[in-house]
PDB file of C-alpha atoms and ligand atoms in Angstrom:
ATOM      1  CA  MET A   1       0.031  -0.132  -0.077  1.00 87.00           C
ATOM      2  CA  THR A   2       1.292   3.580  -0.883  1.00 95.00           C
ATOM      3  CA  LEU A   3       2.559   5.153   2.179  1.00 97.00           C
ATOM      4  CA  LEU A   4       1.779   8.765   1.275  1.00 98.00           C
ATOM      5  CA  SER A   5      -0.227  10.056  -1.429  1.00 98.00           C
ATOM      6  CA  ILE A   6      -0.826  13.586  -2.135  1.00 98.00           C
ATOM      7  CA  GLU A   7      -3.732  14.202  -4.212  1.00 98.00           C
ATOM      8  CA  ASN A   8      -4.899  17.117  -6.146  1.00 98.00           C
ATOM      9  CA  LEU A   9      -3.148  19.257  -3.666  1.00 98.00           C
ATOM     10  CA  SER A  10      -3.851  23.094  -4.269  1.00 98.00           C
ATOM     11  CA  ILE A  11      -2.931  25.790  -1.866  1.00 98.00           C
ATOM     12  CA  THR A  12      -4.147  29.380  -2.070  1.00 98.00           C
ATOM     13  CA  PHE A  13      -2.866  32.118   0.029  1.00 97.00           C
ATOM     14  CA  GLU A  14      -5.042  34.992   1.201  1.00 97.00           C
ATOM     15  CA  GLY A  15      -5.129  38.003  -1.141  1.00 95.00           C
ATOM     16  CA  ALA A  16      -2.953  36.073  -3.720  1.00 95.00           C
ATOM     17  CA  PRO A  17      -4.060  36.331  -7.503  1.00 93.00           C
ATOM     18  CA  ALA A  18      -3.400  32.618  -8.092  1.00 94.00           C
ATOM     19  CA  PRO A  19      -2.983  29.436  -6.035  1.00 96.00           C
ATOM     20  CA  ALA A  20       0.577  28.897  -4.929  1.00 97.00           C
ATOM     21  CA  VAL A  21       0.206  25.172  -5.711  1.00 98.00           C
ATOM     22  CA  THR A  22      -2.166  23.891  -8.108  1.00 96.00           C
ATOM     23  CA  SER A  23      -3.411  20.106  -8.210  1.00 94.00           C
ATOM     24  CA  VAL A  24      -0.080  18.461  -7.401  1.00 98.00           C
ATOM     25  CA  SER A  25      -0.124  14.871  -6.907  1.00 98.00           C
ATOM     26  CA  ILE A  26       2.900  12.966  -5.389  1.00 98.00           C
ATOM     27  CA  GLU A  27       2.985   9.336  -4.215  1.00 98.00           C
ATOM     28  CA  VAL A  28       5.618   7.810  -1.872  1.00 97.00           C
ATOM     29  CA  GLU A  29       5.757   4.013  -1.348  1.00 96.00           C
ATOM     30  CA  PRO A  30       7.031   2.443   2.021  1.00 95.00           C
ATOM     31  CA  GLY A  31      10.950   2.678   2.058  1.00 95.00           C
ATOM     32  CA  ALA A  32      11.189   4.781  -1.169  1.00 96.00           C
ATOM     33  CA  ARG A  33      13.359   7.908  -1.721  1.00 97.00           C
ATOM     34  CA  VAL A  34      11.280  10.481  -3.527  1.00 98.00           C
ATOM     35  CA  GLY A  35      12.724  13.802  -4.542  1.00 98.00           C
ATOM     36  CA  ILE A  36      10.900  16.903  -5.245  1.00 98.00           C
ATOM     37  CA  ILE A  37      13.024  19.584  -7.101  1.00 96.00           C
ATOM     38  CA  GLY A  38      12.324  22.902  -8.608  1.00 93.00           C
ATOM     39  CA  GLU A  39      13.325  26.461  -8.526  1.00 90.00           C
ATOM     40  CA  SER A  40      12.842  28.896  -5.690  1.00 92.00           C
ATOM     41  CA  GLY A  41       8.995  29.723  -5.062  1.00 94.00           C
ATOM     42  CA  SER A  42       7.868  26.778  -7.079  1.00 95.00           C
ATOM     43  CA  GLY A  43       5.819  25.416  -4.061  1.00 97.00           C
ATOM     44  CA  LYS A  44       8.099  22.581  -2.810  1.00 97.00           C
ATOM     45  CA  SER A  45       8.035  23.630   0.759  1.00 96.00           C
ATOM     46  CA  VAL A  46       4.424  24.576   1.028  1.00 97.00           C
ATOM     47  CA  THR A  47       3.590  21.072  -0.371  1.00 98.00           C
ATOM     48  CA  ALA A  48       5.856  19.303   1.935  1.00 97.00           C
ATOM     49  CA  MET A  49       4.524  21.466   5.028  1.00 96.00           C
ATOM     50  CA  SER A  50       0.824  20.487   4.012  1.00 97.00           C
ATOM     51  CA  VAL A  51       1.825  16.838   4.880  1.00 97.00           C
ATOM     52  CA  LEU A  52       2.213  17.927   8.489  1.00 95.00           C
ATOM     53  CA  ARG A  53      -0.332  20.595   8.279  1.00 96.00           C
ATOM     54  CA  LEU A  54       2.369  23.082   9.125  1.00 94.00           C
ATOM     55  CA  ASN A  55       1.221  25.776   6.849  1.00 96.00           C
ATOM     56  CA  ASP A  56      -0.216  28.681   8.509  1.00 96.00           C
ATOM     57  CA  GLU A  57      -3.961  27.927   7.958  1.00 96.00           C
ATOM     58  CA  SER A  58      -4.970  31.291   8.961  1.00 97.00           C
ATOM     59  CA  ILE A  59      -3.689  32.822   5.880  1.00 98.00           C
ATOM     60  CA  MET A  60      -4.213  30.006   3.128  1.00 97.00           C
ATOM     61  CA  VAL A  61      -6.572  27.312   2.259  1.00 97.00           C
ATOM     62  CA  TYR A  62      -6.413  23.789   0.787  1.00 98.00           C
ATOM     63  CA  GLY A  63      -8.534  23.000  -2.342  1.00 97.00           C
ATOM     64  CA  ASP A  64     -11.721  21.078  -1.676  1.00 97.00           C
ATOM     65  CA  ALA A  65     -10.774  18.226  -3.791  1.00 97.00           C
ATOM     66  CA  SER A  66      -7.114  18.031  -2.258  1.00 98.00           C
ATOM     67  CA  ARG A  67      -6.163  15.051  -0.044  1.00 98.00           C
ATOM     68  CA  VAL A  68      -3.045  13.902   1.808  1.00 98.00           C
ATOM     69  CA  MET A  69      -3.553  10.401   2.478  1.00 98.00           C
ATOM     70  CA  PHE A  70      -1.300   8.660   4.979  1.00 97.00           C
ATOM     71  CA  ASP A  71      -1.940   5.225   6.133  1.00 90.00           C
ATOM     72  CA  GLY A  72      -5.527   5.414   4.873  1.00 89.00           C
ATOM     73  CA  LYS A  73      -6.186   8.662   6.576  1.00 94.00           C
ATOM     74  CA  ASP A  74      -6.618  12.161   5.071  1.00 97.00           C
ATOM     75  CA  LEU A  75      -4.431  14.400   7.038  1.00 97.00           C
ATOM     76  CA  LEU A  76      -6.061  17.508   5.555  1.00 97.00           C
ATOM     77  CA  ARG A  77      -9.245  16.510   7.462  1.00 97.00           C
ATOM     78  CA  ALA A  78      -7.437  14.962  10.579  1.00 96.00           C
ATOM     79  CA  ASP A  79      -8.148  16.477  13.864  1.00 95.00           C
ATOM     80  CA  ASP A  80      -5.365  17.840  16.129  1.00 93.00           C
ATOM     81  CA  ARG A  81      -5.202  14.596  18.247  1.00 92.00           C
ATOM     82  CA  ALA A  82      -4.596  12.504  15.163  1.00 93.00           C
ATOM     83  CA  LEU A  83      -2.161  15.127  13.781  1.00 94.00           C
ATOM     84  CA  ARG A  84      -0.182  14.835  17.191  1.00 90.00           C
ATOM     85  CA  GLU A  85       0.149  11.224  17.086  1.00 88.00           C
ATOM     86  CA  ILE A  86       1.568  11.514  13.428  1.00 93.00           C
ATOM     87  CA  ARG A  87       3.820  14.365  13.983  1.00 88.00           C
ATOM     88  CA  GLY A  88       7.294  13.417  14.976  1.00 78.00           C
ATOM     89  CA  ARG A  89       6.325  10.118  15.385  1.00 86.00           C
ATOM     90  CA  ARG A  90       5.018   8.521  12.119  1.00 94.00           C
ATOM     91  CA  ILE A  91       6.314  11.395  10.074  1.00 96.00           C
ATOM     92  CA  SER A  92       9.403  13.474  10.932  1.00 94.00           C
ATOM     93  CA  MET A  93      10.669  16.635   9.068  1.00 94.00           C
ATOM     94  CA  ILE A  94      14.161  18.103   9.012  1.00 92.00           C
ATOM     95  CA  PHE A  95      14.911  21.613   7.739  1.00 87.00           C
ATOM     96  CA  GLN A  96      17.903  23.665   6.326  1.00 84.00           C
ATOM     97  CA  ASP A  97      18.502  25.321   9.581  1.00 84.00           C
ATOM     98  CA  PRO A  98      19.020  23.021  12.699  1.00 83.00           C
ATOM     99  CA  MET A  99      19.102  26.180  15.116  1.00 83.00           C
ATOM    100  CA  SER A 100      15.390  26.709  14.413  1.00 83.00           C
ATOM    101  CA  VAL A 101      14.768  23.134  15.927  1.00 86.00           C
ATOM    102  CA  LEU A 102      17.542  22.846  18.553  1.00 91.00           C
ATOM    103  CA  ASN A 103      17.060  24.895  21.796  1.00 93.00           C
ATOM    104  CA  PRO A 104      20.311  26.704  22.596  1.00 93.00           C
ATOM    105  CA  VAL A 105      19.870  26.425  26.311  1.00 95.00           C
ATOM    106  CA  PHE A 106      19.740  22.700  26.528  1.00 96.00           C
ATOM    107  CA  THR A 107      22.406  19.902  25.749  1.00 96.00           C
ATOM    108  CA  VAL A 108      21.608  18.100  22.508  1.00 95.00           C
ATOM    109  CA  GLY A 109      21.257  14.943  24.483  1.00 95.00           C
ATOM    110  CA  ALA A 110      18.555  16.433  26.719  1.00 94.00           C
ATOM    111  CA  GLN A 111      16.585  17.423  23.819  1.00 93.00           C
ATOM    112  CA  ILE A 112      16.680  14.126  22.076  1.00 92.00           C
ATOM    113  CA  VAL A 113      15.850  12.391  25.284  1.00 92.00           C
ATOM    114  CA  ASP A 114      12.692  14.707  25.556  1.00 88.00           C
ATOM    115  CA  VAL A 115      11.591  13.691  22.041  1.00 85.00           C
ATOM    116  CA  LEU A 116      12.106   9.898  22.988  1.00 83.00           C
ATOM    117  CA  ARG A 117      10.159  10.199  26.133  1.00 83.00           C
ATOM    118  CA  ALA A 118       7.404  11.985  24.514  1.00 79.00           C
ATOM    119  CA  HIS A 119       6.786   9.053  22.327  1.00 74.00           C
ATOM    120  CA  SER A 120       7.525   6.234  24.494  1.00 75.00           C
ATOM    121  CA  SER A 121       7.746   5.414  28.231  1.00 79.00           C
ATOM    122  CA  THR A 122      11.426   4.831  28.999  1.00 80.00           C
ATOM    123  CA  THR A 123      13.364   5.677  32.122  1.00 85.00           C
ATOM    124  CA  ARG A 124      15.841   8.664  31.734  1.00 82.00           C
ATOM    125  CA  LYS A 125      18.936   6.132  32.075  1.00 87.00           C
ATOM    126  CA  ALA A 126      17.601   3.867  29.357  1.00 88.00           C
ATOM    127  CA  ALA A 127      16.735   6.991  27.226  1.00 89.00           C
ATOM    128  CA  ARG A 128      20.427   8.150  27.558  1.00 92.00           C
ATOM    129  CA  SER A 129      21.808   5.102  26.254  1.00 91.00           C
ATOM    130  CA  ALA A 130      19.234   4.988  23.439  1.00 89.00           C
ATOM    131  CA  VAL A 131      20.189   8.543  22.557  1.00 91.00           C
ATOM    132  CA  VAL A 132      23.794   7.815  22.616  1.00 93.00           C
ATOM    133  CA  ARG A 133      23.214   5.081  20.234  1.00 90.00           C
ATOM    134  CA  SER A 134      21.283   7.083  17.773  1.00 88.00           C
ATOM    135  CA  LEU A 135      24.013   9.757  17.873  1.00 92.00           C
ATOM    136  CA  ALA A 136      26.405   7.162  16.787  1.00 90.00           C
ATOM    137  CA  GLU A 137      24.089   5.840  14.278  1.00 86.00           C
ATOM    138  CA  VAL A 138      23.964   9.054  12.573  1.00 87.00           C
ATOM    139  CA  GLY A 139      27.754   9.096  12.194  1.00 87.00           C
ATOM    140  CA  ILE A 140      28.855  11.026  15.392  1.00 91.00           C
ATOM    141  CA  ARG A 141      31.920   9.507  16.594  1.00 91.00           C
ATOM    142  CA  ASP A 142      32.106  10.505  20.158  1.00 94.00           C
ATOM    143  CA  PRO A 143      28.420  10.319  20.933  1.00 96.00           C
ATOM    144  CA  ASP A 144      28.906  10.316  24.685  1.00 96.00           C
ATOM    145  CA  ARG A 145      30.659  13.755  24.622  1.00 97.00           C
ATOM    146  CA  VAL A 146      28.252  15.263  22.068  1.00 97.00           C
ATOM    147  CA  PHE A 147      25.408  14.190  24.173  1.00 96.00           C
ATOM    148  CA  ASP A 148      26.452  16.836  26.864  1.00 97.00           C
ATOM    149  CA  GLN A 149      27.193  19.318  24.442  1.00 97.00           C
ATOM    150  CA  TYR A 150      25.138  22.571  23.559  1.00 97.00           C
ATOM    151  CA  PRO A 151      24.105  23.218  20.150  1.00 95.00           C
ATOM    152  CA  HIS A 152      26.497  26.321  19.471  1.00 95.00           C
ATOM    153  CA  GLU A 153      29.522  24.155  20.410  1.00 96.00           C
ATOM    154  CA  LEU A 154      28.905  21.967  17.311  1.00 95.00           C
ATOM    155  CA  SER A 155      29.735  22.494  13.736  1.00 91.00           C
ATOM    156  CA  GLY A 156      27.007  22.856  11.113  1.00 88.00           C
ATOM    157  CA  GLY A 157      27.450  19.354   9.943  1.00 88.00           C
ATOM    158  CA  MET A 158      27.222  17.999  13.425  1.00 91.00           C
ATOM    159  CA  ARG A 159      24.138  20.012  14.172  1.00 92.00           C
ATOM    160  CA  GLN A 160      22.668  18.718  10.989  1.00 90.00           C
ATOM    161  CA  ARG A 161      23.287  15.157  12.311  1.00 91.00           C
ATOM    162  CA  VAL A 162      21.871  15.819  15.740  1.00 93.00           C
ATOM    163  CA  MET A 163      18.749  17.032  14.097  1.00 92.00           C
ATOM    164  CA  ILE A 164      18.565  13.950  12.089  1.00 91.00           C
ATOM    165  CA  ALA A 165      19.108  11.793  15.182  1.00 90.00           C
ATOM    166  CA  MET A 166      16.239  13.745  16.715  1.00 90.00           C
ATOM    167  CA  ALA A 167      13.900  13.297  13.816  1.00 90.00           C
ATOM    168  CA  ILE A 168      14.600   9.556  13.498  1.00 87.00           C
ATOM    169  CA  ALA A 169      14.424   8.754  17.410  1.00 84.00           C
ATOM    170  CA  SER A 170      10.763   7.772  17.015  1.00 83.00           C
ATOM    171  CA  ARG A 171      11.434   5.511  14.056  1.00 87.00           C
ATOM    172  CA  PRO A 172       9.181   7.448  11.695  1.00 93.00           C
ATOM    173  CA  ARG A 173       7.831   5.637   8.525  1.00 96.00           C
ATOM    174  CA  LEU A 174       8.458   8.840   6.517  1.00 97.00           C
ATOM    175  CA  LEU A 175      11.169  11.563   6.947  1.00 96.00           C
ATOM    176  CA  ILE A 176      10.653  14.721   4.982  1.00 97.00           C
ATOM    177  CA  ALA A 177      13.955  16.643   4.414  1.00 96.00           C
ATOM    178  CA  ASP A 178      13.289  20.146   3.128  1.00 95.00           C
ATOM    179  CA  GLU A 179      16.755  21.374   1.874  1.00 93.00           C
ATOM    180  CA  ALA A 180      18.207  19.737   4.811  1.00 90.00           C
ATOM    181  CA  THR A 181      21.784  19.497   3.195  1.00 88.00           C
ATOM    182  CA  SER A 182      21.780  22.727   1.196  1.00 86.00           C
ATOM    183  CA  ALA A 183      23.580  24.680   3.752  1.00 84.00           C
ATOM    184  CA  LEU A 184      26.434  22.295   4.138  1.00 84.00           C
ATOM    185  CA  ASP A 185      29.905  22.205   2.121  1.00 84.00           C
ATOM    186  CA  VAL A 186      29.983  19.432  -0.482  1.00 87.00           C
ATOM    187  CA  THR A 187      31.912  16.914   1.512  1.00 87.00           C
ATOM    188  CA  VAL A 188      29.716  17.079   4.435  1.00 85.00           C
ATOM    189  CA  GLN A 189      26.590  17.065   2.503  1.00 87.00           C
ATOM    190  CA  ALA A 190      27.789  13.865   0.769  1.00 89.00           C
ATOM    191  CA  ALA A 191      28.572  12.445   4.148  1.00 87.00           C
ATOM    192  CA  VAL A 192      25.095  13.303   5.716  1.00 87.00           C
ATOM    193  CA  LEU A 193      23.289  11.995   2.435  1.00 92.00           C
ATOM    194  CA  GLY A 194      25.322   8.596   3.019  1.00 91.00           C
ATOM    195  CA  THR A 195      24.104   8.601   6.557  1.00 88.00           C
ATOM    196  CA  LEU A 196      20.392   9.120   5.388  1.00 90.00           C
ATOM    197  CA  ASP A 197      20.988   6.541   2.866  1.00 92.00           C
ATOM    198  CA  ARG A 198      21.994   3.886   5.344  1.00 91.00           C
ATOM    199  CA  LEU A 199      19.210   4.783   7.857  1.00 88.00           C
ATOM    200  CA  ALA A 200      16.652   4.529   5.011  1.00 92.00           C
ATOM    201  CA  VAL A 201      17.867   1.075   4.179  1.00 93.00           C
ATOM    202  CA  GLU A 202      18.172  -0.156   7.749  1.00 91.00           C
ATOM    203  CA  ARG A 203      14.920   1.110   8.911  1.00 89.00           C
ATOM    204  CA  ASP A 204      12.783   0.685   5.702  1.00 92.00           C
ATOM    205  CA  MET A 205      12.157   4.256   6.152  1.00 95.00           C
ATOM    206  CA  ALA A 206      10.802   6.411   3.144  1.00 97.00           C
ATOM    207  CA  VAL A 207      12.398   9.697   2.592  1.00 97.00           C
ATOM    208  CA  LEU A 208      10.827  12.701   0.766  1.00 98.00           C
ATOM    209  CA  MET A 209      13.648  14.828  -0.243  1.00 97.00           C
ATOM    210  CA  ILE A 210      13.105  18.609  -1.016  1.00 97.00           C
ATOM    211  CA  THR A 211      15.924  20.176  -3.014  1.00 94.00           C
ATOM    212  CA  HIS A 212      16.840  22.540  -5.773  1.00 90.00           C
ATOM    213  CA  ASP A 213      19.974  20.616  -6.404  1.00 90.00           C
ATOM    214  CA  MET A 214      19.729  17.921  -9.145  1.00 90.00           C
ATOM    215  CA  GLY A 215      23.086  16.565  -7.863  1.00 90.00           C
ATOM    216  CA  VAL A 216      21.396  15.609  -4.726  1.00 92.00           C
ATOM    217  CA  VAL A 217      18.388  13.942  -6.555  1.00 94.00           C
ATOM    218  CA  ALA A 218      20.963  12.013  -8.799  1.00 93.00           C
ATOM    219  CA  ARG A 219      22.747  10.828  -5.719  1.00 92.00           C
ATOM    220  CA  PHE A 220      20.067  10.057  -3.257  1.00 95.00           C
ATOM    221  CA  CYS A 221      16.540   9.641  -4.916  1.00 97.00           C
ATOM    222  CA  ASP A 222      14.897   6.758  -6.830  1.00 96.00           C
ATOM    223  CA  VAL A 223      11.998   8.769  -8.282  1.00 98.00           C
ATOM    224  CA  VAL A 224      11.881  12.479  -8.725  1.00 98.00           C
ATOM    225  CA  TYR A 225       8.870  15.138  -9.111  1.00 98.00           C
ATOM    226  CA  VAL A 226       9.787  18.287 -11.005  1.00 97.00           C
ATOM    227  CA  MET A 227       7.915  21.357  -9.862  1.00 97.00           C
ATOM    228  CA  TYR A 228       7.674  24.476 -11.710  1.00 95.00           C
ATOM    229  CA  ARG A 229       5.379  27.199 -10.699  1.00 95.00           C
ATOM    230  CA  GLY A 230       3.104  25.313  -8.380  1.00 97.00           C
ATOM    231  CA  ASP A 231       2.790  22.522 -10.667  1.00 97.00           C
ATOM    232  CA  VAL A 232       4.346  19.078 -11.071  1.00 97.00           C
ATOM    233  CA  VAL A 233       5.472  19.349 -14.666  1.00 96.00           C
ATOM    234  CA  GLU A 234       6.910  15.771 -14.831  1.00 97.00           C
ATOM    235  CA  HIS A 235       8.034  13.051 -12.552  1.00 98.00           C
ATOM    236  CA  GLY A 236       9.459   9.513 -12.782  1.00 97.00           C
ATOM    237  CA  PRO A 237      12.583   7.235 -12.216  1.00 97.00           C
ATOM    238  CA  VAL A 238      15.520   9.588 -11.495  1.00 97.00           C
ATOM    239  CA  SER A 239      17.436   7.755 -14.602  1.00 95.00           C
ATOM    240  CA  GLN A 240      14.673   8.450 -16.754  1.00 95.00           C
ATOM    241  CA  ILE A 241      14.320  12.118 -16.020  1.00 95.00           C
ATOM    242  CA  LEU A 242      18.215  12.697 -15.906  1.00 92.00           C
ATOM    243  CA  LEU A 243      18.567  10.801 -19.420  1.00 92.00           C
ATOM    244  CA  ALA A 244      15.440  11.793 -21.175  1.00 93.00           C
ATOM    245  CA  PRO A 245      13.744  15.020 -19.429  1.00 93.00           C
ATOM    246  CA  GLN A 246      10.495  15.749 -21.293  1.00 94.00           C
ATOM    247  CA  HIS A 247       9.915  19.244 -20.020  1.00 93.00           C
ATOM    248  CA  GLU A 248      11.871  22.297 -20.962  1.00 92.00           C
ATOM    249  CA  TYR A 249      12.292  23.461 -17.410  1.00 91.00           C
ATOM    250  CA  THR A 250      13.796  20.108 -16.523  1.00 92.00           C
ATOM    251  CA  ARG A 251      16.193  20.353 -19.351  1.00 91.00           C
ATOM    252  CA  ARG A 252      17.318  23.663 -17.999  1.00 88.00           C
ATOM    253  CA  LEU A 253      17.771  22.434 -14.543  1.00 85.00           C
ATOM    254  CA  LEU A 254      20.162  19.671 -16.107  1.00 84.00           C
ATOM    255  CA  THR A 255      22.209  21.898 -18.212  1.00 81.00           C
ATOM    256  CA  ALA A 256      22.975  23.757 -14.820  1.00 72.00           C
ATOM    257  CA  VAL A 257      24.522  20.476 -13.588  1.00 69.00           C
ATOM    258  CA  PRO A 258      26.863  19.428 -16.734  1.00 57.00           C
ATOM    259  CA  ARG A 259      28.766  16.799 -14.728  1.00 60.00           C
ATOM    260  CA  LEU A 260      25.783  14.582 -14.371  1.00 56.00           C
ATOM    261  CA  ARG A 261      25.067  14.290 -18.011  1.00 48.00           C
ATOM    262  CA  GLY A 262      25.713  10.848 -19.848  1.00 46.00           C
TER     263      GLY A 262
HETATM  264  N1  ATP B   1       3.493  32.724   4.280  1.00 86.30           N
HETATM  265  C1  ATP B   1       3.271  32.859   2.896  1.00 86.30           C
HETATM  266  N2  ATP B   1       2.424  33.882   2.361  1.00 86.30           N
HETATM  267  C2  ATP B   1       1.839  34.098   1.155  1.00 86.30           C
HETATM  268  N3  ATP B   1       2.605  33.375   0.183  1.00 86.30           N
HETATM  269  C3  ATP B   1       3.148  32.416   0.420  1.00 86.30           C
HETATM  270  C4  ATP B   1       3.831  32.181   1.808  1.00 86.30           C
HETATM  271  N4  ATP B   1       4.714  31.050   1.806  1.00 86.30           N
HETATM  272  C5  ATP B   1       4.760  30.668   0.547  1.00 86.30           C
HETATM  273  N5  ATP B   1       3.966  31.492  -0.354  1.00 86.30           N
HETATM  274  C6  ATP B   1       3.802  31.321  -1.875  1.00 86.30           C
HETATM  275  O1  ATP B   1       3.970  30.244  -2.179  1.00 86.30           O
HETATM  276  C7  ATP B   1       4.965  29.989  -3.247  1.00 86.30           C
HETATM  277  C8  ATP B   1       5.710  28.663  -2.836  1.00 86.30           C
HETATM  278  O2  ATP B   1       6.561  28.850  -1.906  1.00 86.30           O
HETATM  279  P1  ATP B   1       7.676  27.822  -1.321  1.00 86.30           P
HETATM  280  O3  ATP B   1       8.241  28.092  -0.037  1.00 86.30           O
HETATM  281  O4  ATP B   1       6.814  26.450  -1.247  1.00 86.30           O
HETATM  282  O5  ATP B   1       8.569  27.586  -2.305  1.00 86.30           O
HETATM  283  P2  ATP B   1       9.751  26.727  -2.375  1.00 86.30           P
HETATM  284  O6  ATP B   1       9.763  26.038  -3.796  1.00 86.30           O
HETATM  285  O7  ATP B   1      10.194  25.838  -1.134  1.00 86.30           O
HETATM  286  O8  ATP B   1      11.064  27.716  -2.780  1.00 86.30           O
HETATM  287  P3  ATP B   1      12.695  27.689  -2.075  1.00 86.30           P
HETATM  288  O9  ATP B   1      13.354  26.725  -3.023  1.00 86.30           O
HETATM  289  O10 ATP B   1      12.948  29.166  -2.124  1.00 86.30           O
HETATM  290  O11 ATP B   1      12.513  27.310  -0.667  1.00 86.30           O
HETATM  291  C9  ATP B   1       5.804  31.190  -3.142  1.00 86.30           C
HETATM  292  O12 ATP B   1       5.976  31.591  -4.496  1.00 86.30           O
HETATM  293  C10 ATP B   1       4.981  32.350  -2.452  1.00 86.30           C
HETATM  294  O13 ATP B   1       4.453  33.179  -3.351  1.00 86.30           O
HETATM  295 MG1   MG B   2      11.367  25.841   0.300  1.00 86.30          MG
END
């Protein structure tokens, strides 16, 4: 069964002359790596945020025919209680800026422990060892020391790993990554993508990867959706899109990354 099915999604902001997103449909199978690529303003983030209902619904509306089906439930019509069950537990999201998620006044360990304990009843002590294990799992070499550090003591790449550890602590079925590696330099980005890749396989976790970087798509995704001005203009297996792009905009995206051709 399809894990996530975004159907006919349209999003209109108050006072905007046209919808920001028009009838977008995206499917994510269990364990799949699905990319959404597109230029700035094409609607990638508002589409991703609709899955967790994180758009500010006081200033926008979803279309009447829009559905976001997850595990047989329409999240656009789910109540707060159902959404709380899903957010951070069945579906987690990571962003470009870890500092928007990490609290500067608590150690990273304490923050991940809180996430763990919000979702399961473990003792503090058991939680500490579980967190140390997940810090190691995301490729942090000295997890015991990092556990007791504050976010500002860590490098950007390390913070990104901590955020991933936090996002996967509850063993979600789906991880949404919105430009999560865009701010990192190339080598750190490759290492973080490698870690996500391994985790996805080990945990049979699906990843919805939002990026404007075709290199990230080529390296990480099986399937990609190309967005342009609020629409999906084409989608398919990454190899097919890379080798035989149908849409003019996709071709332009590809010429921007010459080393991927052929
Ligand atoms: N809070 C908002 N109020 C009004 N319009 C908004 C708001 N957020 C997004 N939009 C509109 O929705 C469109 C899509 O925005 P979105 O953030 O999804 O783009 P994106 O593809 O994620 O771009 P980027 O690559 O820069 O992150 C934008 O062009 C903007 O006009
Ligand atoms: Mg965005």
